[in-house]
Amino acid sequence: MFNFATLKTKMKKDVSTEQKIKDAARKVFMTKGFSGCTTREIAKSVGINVALLNYYFRSKGKLFELILEAALSDFIESMVDVFQQDLPLEDKTRMLIDKEFEFLRKHPELPLFIHAGLNQESDAELDQSKFLGRLHKTGIFEECEKAQAQGHMRKVNMINVTLLFMSNCHFPIMSKKLICGIYQIDDNEHEARLNEHKEIVKEMLINYLFPNTNKHA
Amino acid sequence: MFNFATLKTKMKKDVSTEQKIKDAARKVFMTKGFSGCTTREIAKSVGINVALLNYYFRSKGKLFELILEAALSDFIESMVDVFQQDLPLEDKTRMLIDKEFEFLRKHPELPLFIHAGLNQESDAELDQSKFLGRLHKTGIFEECEKAQAQGHMRKVNMINVTLLFMSNCHFPIMSKKLICGIYQIDDNEHEARLNEHKEIVKEMLINYLFPNTNKHA
DNA sequence: ATCGATTTTAAACAATTGTTTAAAATAAGT
DNA sequence: ACTTATTTTAAACAATTGTTTAAAATCGAT
């Protein structure tokens, strides 16, 4: 008789142990950082032995690099999604900010983890070069250059454009502890400020980058 | 005969050991984070025994809290300096951005250290409440409220104003590794982008916050 | 049922961790 | 010079670290 299970050669459980380790490692690394946690802590949260962690991944550092690279990829991919939409550049801009705030609300630890992780002196330097290619393939750079040549978009270096977006989308999420601490507000109030901030950022960036089409916005 | 040395009761050397430890701890903590370094590493960089570190400060955690609090204070103070200037609000805004970029160029590790440090689960929660008072005493909030009531300044919650400033000044500094990695640029190119970005941010924020006086800027 | 490969575990490894203790060196006061 | 207090050190502490080894359990196919 036909055995369905033989099809999935490597999947013996609902979720493979390897994936479960990755998930747990991601969560722990995100909140505590590389040197802020132990391999035993990760293993315990999965419910497995420490040695199994080194059986699947060679070392703590190797596992961390994997998680960091995946996080960076998520980051880029959340932008790529928007760039690939068939929309006017200005609408893409609005959509990018909306999606970015939405994405970061679900993964608020991501930005700080990535920046802190990159500053960590890792054994092997992380190869980020592929991400540039990933962005290039969406044609967003050419689209901006064209809009700049036609006077629709303000002539600003693409690195500075990137900085404008990331600054205004990522920082408000990363700075939660600092803002709540200084202004003595709770999570609800911070959430409200964040919602308002999204609209502020949208208007400010659109007005700055597309001044001709939005003179009196 | 009069002994001059008796005047400085506690200062026996050019720089006290206590201060030397603080300086070294600041440098090491900044670059490696709390759990990314060891007390022996700090002691070694000062040229003293590990035990002496616990003699002056009670523990590694206590020393870290001291450094983190000082860093946060530096942060706030760099803003307070500008707020206390006798200048029109719009000029203060320009000056704030200039000073902030200048200050952060000298202490580029500060923002990331503070945000990562605050997310670290420290034994005693850091008391940031005093910083709000420190800002209030400059009268900057009243000045903004007045400008908003008179229609000079856009009506935006002060928390959102703070977010706008910090986002656009701090993030570009914090994100150096990420930006250089993605766009494959070196330190010189990044420096150039940063210089240009300062002017971009200045114009964008001024135009957004003071739209009536800067319609065609 | 049996064999071979894969997966998982318990135990131990040496190295490093933050912290403490008790002794030594230095400074200060008389 | 002597005594006392302060500063500094060497050594040891128990606990924890990442990693490895060798044995046990589980699985897949015959």
PDB file of N, CA and C in Angstrom, chain B residues 85-167:
ATOM      1  N   GLN B  85      19.990  78.252  24.899  1.00  0.00           N
ATOM      2  CA  GLN B  85      20.443  79.392  24.100  1.00  0.00           C
ATOM      3  C   GLN B  85      19.313  80.412  23.952  1.00  0.00           C
ATOM      4  N   ASP B  86      19.690  81.678  23.858  1.00  0.00           N
ATOM      5  CA  ASP B  86      18.689  82.734  23.657  1.00  0.00           C
ATOM      6  C   ASP B  86      18.532  82.989  22.162  1.00  0.00           C
ATOM      7  N   LEU B  87      17.725  82.143  21.547  1.00  0.00           N
ATOM      8  CA  LEU B  87      17.555  82.214  20.088  1.00  0.00           C
ATOM      9  C   LEU B  87      16.102  81.939  19.733  1.00  0.00           C
ATOM     10  N   PRO B  88      15.676  82.397  18.573  1.00  0.00           N
ATOM     11  CA  PRO B  88      14.325  82.023  18.115  1.00  0.00           C
ATOM     12  C   PRO B  88      14.223  80.510  17.963  1.00  0.00           C
ATOM     13  N   LEU B  89      13.016  79.998  18.129  1.00  0.00           N
ATOM     14  CA  LEU B  89      12.817  78.553  18.134  1.00  0.00           C
ATOM     15  C   LEU B  89      13.354  77.882  16.872  1.00  0.00           C
ATOM     16  N   GLU B  90      13.192  78.553  15.761  1.00  0.00           N
ATOM     17  CA  GLU B  90      13.625  77.956  14.501  1.00  0.00           C
ATOM     18  C   GLU B  90      15.143  77.840  14.440  1.00  0.00           C
ATOM     19  N   ASP B  91      15.815  78.847  14.969  1.00  0.00           N
ATOM     20  CA  ASP B  91      17.284  78.802  14.992  1.00  0.00           C
ATOM     21  C   ASP B  91      17.776  77.734  15.964  1.00  0.00           C
ATOM     22  N   LYS B  92      17.037  77.601  17.065  1.00  0.00           N
ATOM     23  CA  LYS B  92      17.384  76.540  18.015  1.00  0.00           C
ATOM     24  C   LYS B  92      17.299  75.179  17.345  1.00  0.00           C
ATOM     25  N   THR B  93      16.291  75.021  16.511  1.00  0.00           N
ATOM     26  CA  THR B  93      16.095  73.756  15.798  1.00  0.00           C
ATOM     27  C   THR B  93      17.300  73.444  14.922  1.00  0.00           C
ATOM     28  N   ARG B  94      17.708  74.435  14.150  1.00  0.00           N
ATOM     29  CA  ARG B  94      18.897  74.222  13.299  1.00  0.00           C
ATOM     30  C   ARG B  94      20.121  73.898  14.139  1.00  0.00           C
ATOM     31  N   MET B  95      20.267  74.674  15.209  1.00  0.00           N
ATOM     32  CA  MET B  95      21.436  74.495  16.066  1.00  0.00           C
ATOM     33  C   MET B  95      21.424  73.108  16.716  1.00  0.00           C
ATOM     34  N   LEU B  96      20.230  72.682  17.122  1.00  0.00           N
ATOM     35  CA  LEU B  96      20.112  71.375  17.762  1.00  0.00           C
ATOM     36  C   LEU B  96      20.605  70.271  16.840  1.00  0.00           C
ATOM     37  N   ILE B  97      20.205  70.324  15.608  1.00  0.00           N
ATOM     38  CA  ILE B  97      20.610  69.294  14.648  1.00  0.00           C
ATOM     39  C   ILE B  97      22.115  69.351  14.401  1.00  0.00           C
ATOM     40  N   ASP B  98      22.625  70.570  14.216  1.00  0.00           N
ATOM     41  CA  ASP B  98      24.069  70.725  14.023  1.00  0.00           C
ATOM     42  C   ASP B  98      24.853  70.155  15.197  1.00  0.00           C
ATOM     43  N   LYS B  99      24.467  70.578  16.400  1.00  0.00           N
ATOM     44  CA  LYS B  99      25.183  70.145  17.602  1.00  0.00           C
ATOM     45  C   LYS B  99      25.063  68.636  17.809  1.00  0.00           C
ATOM     46  N   GLU B 100      23.880  68.137  17.511  1.00  0.00           N
ATOM     47  CA  GLU B 100      23.643  66.710  17.729  1.00  0.00           C
ATOM     48  C   GLU B 100      24.524  65.866  16.808  1.00  0.00           C
ATOM     49  N   PHE B 101      24.598  66.247  15.547  1.00  0.00           N
ATOM     50  CA  PHE B 101      25.469  65.536  14.605  1.00  0.00           C
ATOM     51  C   PHE B 101      26.929  65.668  15.034  1.00  0.00           C
ATOM     52  N   GLU B 102      27.291  66.857  15.478  1.00  0.00           N
ATOM     53  CA  GLU B 102      28.672  67.094  15.914  1.00  0.00           C
ATOM     54  C   GLU B 102      28.995  66.257  17.145  1.00  0.00           C
ATOM     55  N   PHE B 103      28.063  66.262  18.098  1.00  0.00           N
ATOM     56  CA  PHE B 103      28.252  65.508  19.338  1.00  0.00           C
ATOM     57  C   PHE B 103      28.350  64.010  19.062  1.00  0.00           C
ATOM     58  N   LEU B 104      27.506  63.523  18.196  1.00  0.00           N
ATOM     59  CA  LEU B 104      27.465  62.087  17.923  1.00  0.00           C
ATOM     60  C   LEU B 104      28.657  61.635  17.081  1.00  0.00           C
ATOM     61  N   ARG B 105      29.220  62.550  16.328  1.00  0.00           N
ATOM     62  CA  ARG B 105      30.417  62.188  15.577  1.00  0.00           C
ATOM     63  C   ARG B 105      31.556  61.871  16.550  1.00  0.00           C
ATOM     64  N   LYS B 106      31.546  62.586  17.671  1.00  0.00           N
ATOM     65  CA  LYS B 106      32.577  62.346  18.688  1.00  0.00           C
ATOM     66  C   LYS B 106      32.268  61.112  19.526  1.00  0.00           C
ATOM     67  N   HIS B 107      31.001  60.775  19.659  1.00  0.00           N
ATOM     68  CA  HIS B 107      30.610  59.622  20.484  1.00  0.00           C
ATOM     69  C   HIS B 107      29.664  58.712  19.713  1.00  0.00           C
ATOM     70  N   PRO B 108      30.147  58.135  18.639  1.00  0.00           N
ATOM     71  CA  PRO B 108      29.246  57.385  17.741  1.00  0.00           C
ATOM     72  C   PRO B 108      28.673  56.117  18.362  1.00  0.00           C
ATOM     73  N   GLU B 109      29.314  55.605  19.412  1.00  0.00           N
ATOM     74  CA  GLU B 109      28.824  54.358  20.019  1.00  0.00           C
ATOM     75  C   GLU B 109      27.707  54.616  21.015  1.00  0.00           C
ATOM     76  N   LEU B 110      27.550  55.894  21.385  1.00  0.00           N
ATOM     77  CA  LEU B 110      26.625  56.238  22.456  1.00  0.00           C
ATOM     78  C   LEU B 110      25.173  55.788  22.214  1.00  0.00           C
ATOM     79  N   PRO B 111      24.580  56.121  21.087  1.00  0.00           N
ATOM     80  CA  PRO B 111      23.158  55.787  20.924  1.00  0.00           C
ATOM     81  C   PRO B 111      22.884  54.291  21.029  1.00  0.00           C
ATOM     82  N   LEU B 112      23.666  53.504  20.325  1.00  0.00           N
ATOM     83  CA  LEU B 112      23.449  52.058  20.342  1.00  0.00           C
ATOM     84  C   LEU B 112      23.691  51.497  21.739  1.00  0.00           C
ATOM     85  N   PHE B 113      24.711  52.016  22.400  1.00  0.00           N
ATOM     86  CA  PHE B 113      25.006  51.568  23.766  1.00  0.00           C
ATOM     87  C   PHE B 113      23.839  51.836  24.704  1.00  0.00           C
ATOM     88  N   ILE B 114      23.269  53.000  24.592  1.00  0.00           N
ATOM     89  CA  ILE B 114      22.157  53.366  25.478  1.00  0.00           C
ATOM     90  C   ILE B 114      20.940  52.485  25.216  1.00  0.00           C
ATOM     91  N   HIS B 115      20.593  52.319  23.963  1.00  0.00           N
ATOM     92  CA  HIS B 115      19.397  51.527  23.656  1.00  0.00           C
ATOM     93  C   HIS B 115      19.588  50.058  23.993  1.00  0.00           C
ATOM     94  N   ALA B 116      20.752  49.535  23.680  1.00  0.00           N
ATOM     95  CA  ALA B 116      21.023  48.141  24.037  1.00  0.00           C
ATOM     96  C   ALA B 116      21.110  47.994  25.547  1.00  0.00           C
ATOM     97  N   GLY B 117      21.699  48.979  26.200  1.00  0.00           N
ATOM     98  CA  GLY B 117      21.844  48.952  27.652  1.00  0.00           C
ATOM     99  C   GLY B 117      20.520  49.008  28.374  1.00  0.00           C
ATOM    100  N   LEU B 118      19.605  49.807  27.848  1.00  0.00           N
ATOM    101  CA  LEU B 118      18.291  49.910  28.483  1.00  0.00           C
ATOM    102  C   LEU B 118      17.503  48.616  28.334  1.00  0.00           C
ATOM    103  N   ASN B 119      17.716  47.922  27.233  1.00  0.00           N
ATOM    104  CA  ASN B 119      17.007  46.660  27.011  1.00  0.00           C
ATOM    105  C   ASN B 119      17.588  45.522  27.846  1.00  0.00           C
ATOM    106  N   GLN B 120      18.840  45.711  28.285  1.00  0.00           N
ATOM    107  CA  GLN B 120      19.445  44.731  29.166  1.00  0.00           C
ATOM    108  C   GLN B 120      18.652  44.680  30.455  1.00  0.00           C
ATOM    109  N   GLU B 121      18.342  43.501  30.897  1.00  0.00           N
ATOM    110  CA  GLU B 121      17.601  43.393  32.150  1.00  0.00           C
ATOM    111  C   GLU B 121      18.563  43.630  33.315  1.00  0.00           C
ATOM    112  N   SER B 122      18.538  44.840  33.785  1.00  0.00           N
ATOM    113  CA  SER B 122      19.415  45.189  34.891  1.00  0.00           C
ATOM    114  C   SER B 122      18.698  44.929  36.208  1.00  0.00           C
ATOM    115  N   ASP B 123      19.489  44.697  37.244  1.00  0.00           N
ATOM    116  CA  ASP B 123      18.906  44.414  38.556  1.00  0.00           C
ATOM    117  C   ASP B 123      17.985  45.564  38.974  1.00  0.00           C
ATOM    118  N   ALA B 124      18.582  46.714  39.136  1.00  0.00           N
ATOM    119  CA  ALA B 124      17.807  47.877  39.530  1.00  0.00           C
ATOM    120  C   ALA B 124      17.398  48.668  38.290  1.00  0.00           C
ATOM    121  N   GLU B 125      16.124  48.971  38.206  1.00  0.00           N
ATOM    122  CA  GLU B 125      15.653  49.734  37.052  1.00  0.00           C
ATOM    123  C   GLU B 125      16.214  51.146  37.100  1.00  0.00           C
ATOM    124  N   LEU B 126      16.693  51.588  35.976  1.00  0.00           N
ATOM    125  CA  LEU B 126      17.313  52.906  35.895  1.00  0.00           C
ATOM    126  C   LEU B 126      16.260  53.997  36.045  1.00  0.00           C
ATOM    127  N   ASP B 127      16.576  54.997  36.855  1.00  0.00           N
ATOM    128  CA  ASP B 127      15.633  56.093  37.083  1.00  0.00           C
ATOM    129  C   ASP B 127      15.861  57.198  36.064  1.00  0.00           C
ATOM    130  N   GLN B 128      15.015  57.245  35.066  1.00  0.00           N
ATOM    131  CA  GLN B 128      15.164  58.244  34.016  1.00  0.00           C
ATOM    132  C   GLN B 128      14.279  59.460  34.252  1.00  0.00           C
ATOM    133  N   SER B 129      13.470  59.395  35.319  1.00  0.00           N
ATOM    134  CA  SER B 129      12.448  60.426  35.510  1.00  0.00           C
ATOM    135  C   SER B 129      13.076  61.816  35.644  1.00  0.00           C
ATOM    136  N   LYS B 130      14.268  61.881  36.205  1.00  0.00           N
ATOM    137  CA  LYS B 130      14.895  63.186  36.418  1.00  0.00           C
ATOM    138  C   LYS B 130      15.184  63.926  35.116  1.00  0.00           C
ATOM    139  N   PHE B 131      15.374  63.135  34.049  1.00  0.00           N
ATOM    140  CA  PHE B 131      15.735  63.761  32.771  1.00  0.00           C
ATOM    141  C   PHE B 131      14.598  64.616  32.220  1.00  0.00           C
ATOM    142  N   LEU B 132      13.364  64.178  32.481  1.00  0.00           N
ATOM    143  CA  LEU B 132      12.217  64.965  32.034  1.00  0.00           C
ATOM    144  C   LEU B 132      12.244  66.333  32.705  1.00  0.00           C
ATOM    145  N   GLY B 133      12.514  66.325  34.016  1.00  0.00           N
ATOM    146  CA  GLY B 133      12.623  67.584  34.740  1.00  0.00           C
ATOM    147  C   GLY B 133      13.741  68.459  34.196  1.00  0.00           C
ATOM    148  N   ARG B 134      14.843  67.810  33.869  1.00  0.00           N
ATOM    149  CA  ARG B 134      15.993  68.539  33.323  1.00  0.00           C
ATOM    150  C   ARG B 134      15.617  69.261  32.036  1.00  0.00           C
ATOM    151  N   LEU B 135      14.838  68.599  31.198  1.00  0.00           N
ATOM    152  CA  LEU B 135      14.396  69.213  29.943  1.00  0.00           C
ATOM    153  C   LEU B 135      13.364  70.312  30.207  1.00  0.00           C
ATOM    154  N   HIS B 136      12.477  70.030  31.160  1.00  0.00           N
ATOM    155  CA  HIS B 136      11.422  71.001  31.473  1.00  0.00           C
ATOM    156  C   HIS B 136      12.003  72.327  31.923  1.00  0.00           C
ATOM    157  N   LYS B 137      13.075  72.249  32.719  1.00  0.00           N
ATOM    158  CA  LYS B 137      13.652  73.461  33.286  1.00  0.00           C
ATOM    159  C   LYS B 137      14.188  74.411  32.219  1.00  0.00           C
ATOM    160  N   THR B 138      14.448  73.901  31.029  1.00  0.00           N
ATOM    161  CA  THR B 138      14.943  74.786  29.969  1.00  0.00           C
ATOM    162  C   THR B 138      13.831  75.638  29.379  1.00  0.00           C
ATOM    163  N   GLY B 139      12.582  75.266  29.684  1.00  0.00           N
ATOM    164  CA  GLY B 139      11.451  76.018  29.161  1.00  0.00           C
ATOM    165  C   GLY B 139      11.133  75.720  27.708  1.00  0.00           C
ATOM    166  N   ILE B 140      11.767  74.686  27.164  1.00  0.00           N
ATOM    167  CA  ILE B 140      11.593  74.394  25.741  1.00  0.00           C
ATOM    168  C   ILE B 140      10.168  73.965  25.419  1.00  0.00           C
ATOM    169  N   PHE B 141       9.536  73.260  26.376  1.00  0.00           N
ATOM    170  CA  PHE B 141       8.176  72.783  26.119  1.00  0.00           C
ATOM    171  C   PHE B 141       7.186  73.947  26.016  1.00  0.00           C
ATOM    172  N   GLU B 142       7.319  74.888  26.959  1.00  0.00           N
ATOM    173  CA  GLU B 142       6.441  76.052  26.923  1.00  0.00           C
ATOM    174  C   GLU B 142       6.678  76.853  25.642  1.00  0.00           C
ATOM    175  N   GLU B 143       7.957  76.954  25.284  1.00  0.00           N
ATOM    176  CA  GLU B 143       8.309  77.710  24.078  1.00  0.00           C
ATOM    177  C   GLU B 143       7.632  77.105  22.847  1.00  0.00           C
ATOM    178  N   CYS B 144       7.624  75.787  22.787  1.00  0.00           N
ATOM    179  CA  CYS B 144       6.987  75.116  21.653  1.00  0.00           C
ATOM    180  C   CYS B 144       5.472  75.283  21.687  1.00  0.00           C
ATOM    181  N   GLU B 145       4.898  75.118  22.875  1.00  0.00           N
ATOM    182  CA  GLU B 145       3.445  75.285  23.007  1.00  0.00           C
ATOM    183  C   GLU B 145       3.015  76.669  22.546  1.00  0.00           C
ATOM    184  N   LYS B 146       3.799  77.659  22.952  1.00  0.00           N
ATOM    185  CA  LYS B 146       3.489  79.036  22.565  1.00  0.00           C
ATOM    186  C   LYS B 146       3.560  79.190  21.044  1.00  0.00           C
ATOM    187  N   ALA B 147       4.637  78.662  20.466  1.00  0.00           N
ATOM    188  CA  ALA B 147       4.811  78.752  19.019  1.00  0.00           C
ATOM    189  C   ALA B 147       3.696  78.013  18.290  1.00  0.00           C
ATOM    190  N   GLN B 148       3.248  76.907  18.879  1.00  0.00           N
ATOM    191  CA  GLN B 148       2.162  76.148  18.260  1.00  0.00           C
ATOM    192  C   GLN B 148       0.850  76.920  18.345  1.00  0.00           C
ATOM    193  N   ALA B 149       0.631  77.576  19.487  1.00  0.00           N
ATOM    194  CA  ALA B 149      -0.599  78.351  19.661  1.00  0.00           C
ATOM    195  C   ALA B 149      -0.640  79.536  18.703  1.00  0.00           C
ATOM    196  N   GLN B 150       0.538  80.105  18.433  1.00  0.00           N
ATOM    197  CA  GLN B 150       0.605  81.274  17.539  1.00  0.00           C
ATOM    198  C   GLN B 150       0.660  80.871  16.070  1.00  0.00           C
ATOM    199  N   GLY B 151       0.670  79.580  15.813  1.00  0.00           N
ATOM    200  CA  GLY B 151       0.670  79.118  14.424  1.00  0.00           C
ATOM    201  C   GLY B 151       2.039  79.111  13.779  1.00  0.00           C
ATOM    202  N   HIS B 152       3.087  79.402  14.552  1.00  0.00           N
ATOM    203  CA  HIS B 152       4.438  79.361  13.973  1.00  0.00           C
ATOM    204  C   HIS B 152       4.928  77.934  13.795  1.00  0.00           C
ATOM    205  N   MET B 153       4.494  77.117  14.718  1.00  0.00           N
ATOM    206  CA  MET B 153       4.978  75.737  14.695  1.00  0.00           C
ATOM    207  C   MET B 153       3.801  74.796  14.494  1.00  0.00           C
ATOM    208  N   ARG B 154       4.060  73.734  13.754  1.00  0.00           N
ATOM    209  CA  ARG B 154       3.018  72.749  13.508  1.00  0.00           C
ATOM    210  C   ARG B 154       2.605  72.082  14.826  1.00  0.00           C
ATOM    211  N   LYS B 155       1.322  71.843  14.974  1.00  0.00           N
ATOM    212  CA  LYS B 155       0.825  71.260  16.228  1.00  0.00           C
ATOM    213  C   LYS B 155       1.097  69.760  16.262  1.00  0.00           C
ATOM    214  N   VAL B 156       2.167  69.423  16.913  1.00  0.00           N
ATOM    215  CA  VAL B 156       2.584  68.024  17.036  1.00  0.00           C
ATOM    216  C   VAL B 156       2.940  67.757  18.498  1.00  0.00           C
ATOM    217  N   ASN B 157       2.504  66.643  19.006  1.00  0.00           N
ATOM    218  CA  ASN B 157       2.838  66.246  20.382  1.00  0.00           C
ATOM    219  C   ASN B 157       4.349  66.261  20.587  1.00  0.00           C
ATOM    220  N   MET B 158       4.773  66.735  21.745  1.00  0.00           N
ATOM    221  CA  MET B 158       6.209  66.894  21.994  1.00  0.00           C
ATOM    222  C   MET B 158       6.965  65.565  21.951  1.00  0.00           C
ATOM    223  N   ILE B 159       6.290  64.489  22.299  1.00  0.00           N
ATOM    224  CA  ILE B 159       6.941  63.180  22.188  1.00  0.00           C
ATOM    225  C   ILE B 159       7.252  62.874  20.735  1.00  0.00           C
ATOM    226  N   ASN B 160       6.321  63.223  19.859  1.00  0.00           N
ATOM    227  CA  ASN B 160       6.565  62.992  18.438  1.00  0.00           C
ATOM    228  C   ASN B 160       7.660  63.912  17.897  1.00  0.00           C
ATOM    229  N   VAL B 161       7.705  65.121  18.415  1.00  0.00           N
ATOM    230  CA  VAL B 161       8.794  66.029  18.027  1.00  0.00           C
ATOM    231  C   VAL B 161      10.140  65.436  18.434  1.00  0.00           C
ATOM    232  N   THR B 162      10.180  64.944  19.664  1.00  0.00           N
ATOM    233  CA  THR B 162      11.409  64.307  20.150  1.00  0.00           C
ATOM    234  C   THR B 162      11.803  63.137  19.256  1.00  0.00           C
ATOM    235  N   LEU B 163      10.800  62.330  18.917  1.00  0.00           N
ATOM    236  CA  LEU B 163      11.065  61.176  18.046  1.00  0.00           C
ATOM    237  C   LEU B 163      11.617  61.618  16.705  1.00  0.00           C
ATOM    238  N   LEU B 164      11.064  62.682  16.150  1.00  0.00           N
ATOM    239  CA  LEU B 164      11.545  63.174  14.856  1.00  0.00           C
ATOM    240  C   LEU B 164      13.018  63.559  14.939  1.00  0.00           C
ATOM    241  N   PHE B 165      13.387  64.262  15.994  1.00  0.00           N
ATOM    242  CA  PHE B 165      14.772  64.699  16.134  1.00  0.00           C
ATOM    243  C   PHE B 165      15.716  63.527  16.348  1.00  0.00           C
ATOM    244  N   MET B 166      15.361  62.714  17.326  1.00  0.00           N
ATOM    245  CA  MET B 166      16.249  61.591  17.640  1.00  0.00           C
ATOM    246  C   MET B 166      16.378  60.651  16.449  1.00  0.00           C
ATOM    247  N   SER B 167      15.265  60.316  15.845  1.00  0.00           N
ATOM    248  CA  SER B 167      15.289  59.403  14.700  1.00  0.00           C
ATOM    249  C   SER B 167      16.283  59.876  13.655  1.00  0.00           C
TER     250      SER B 167
END
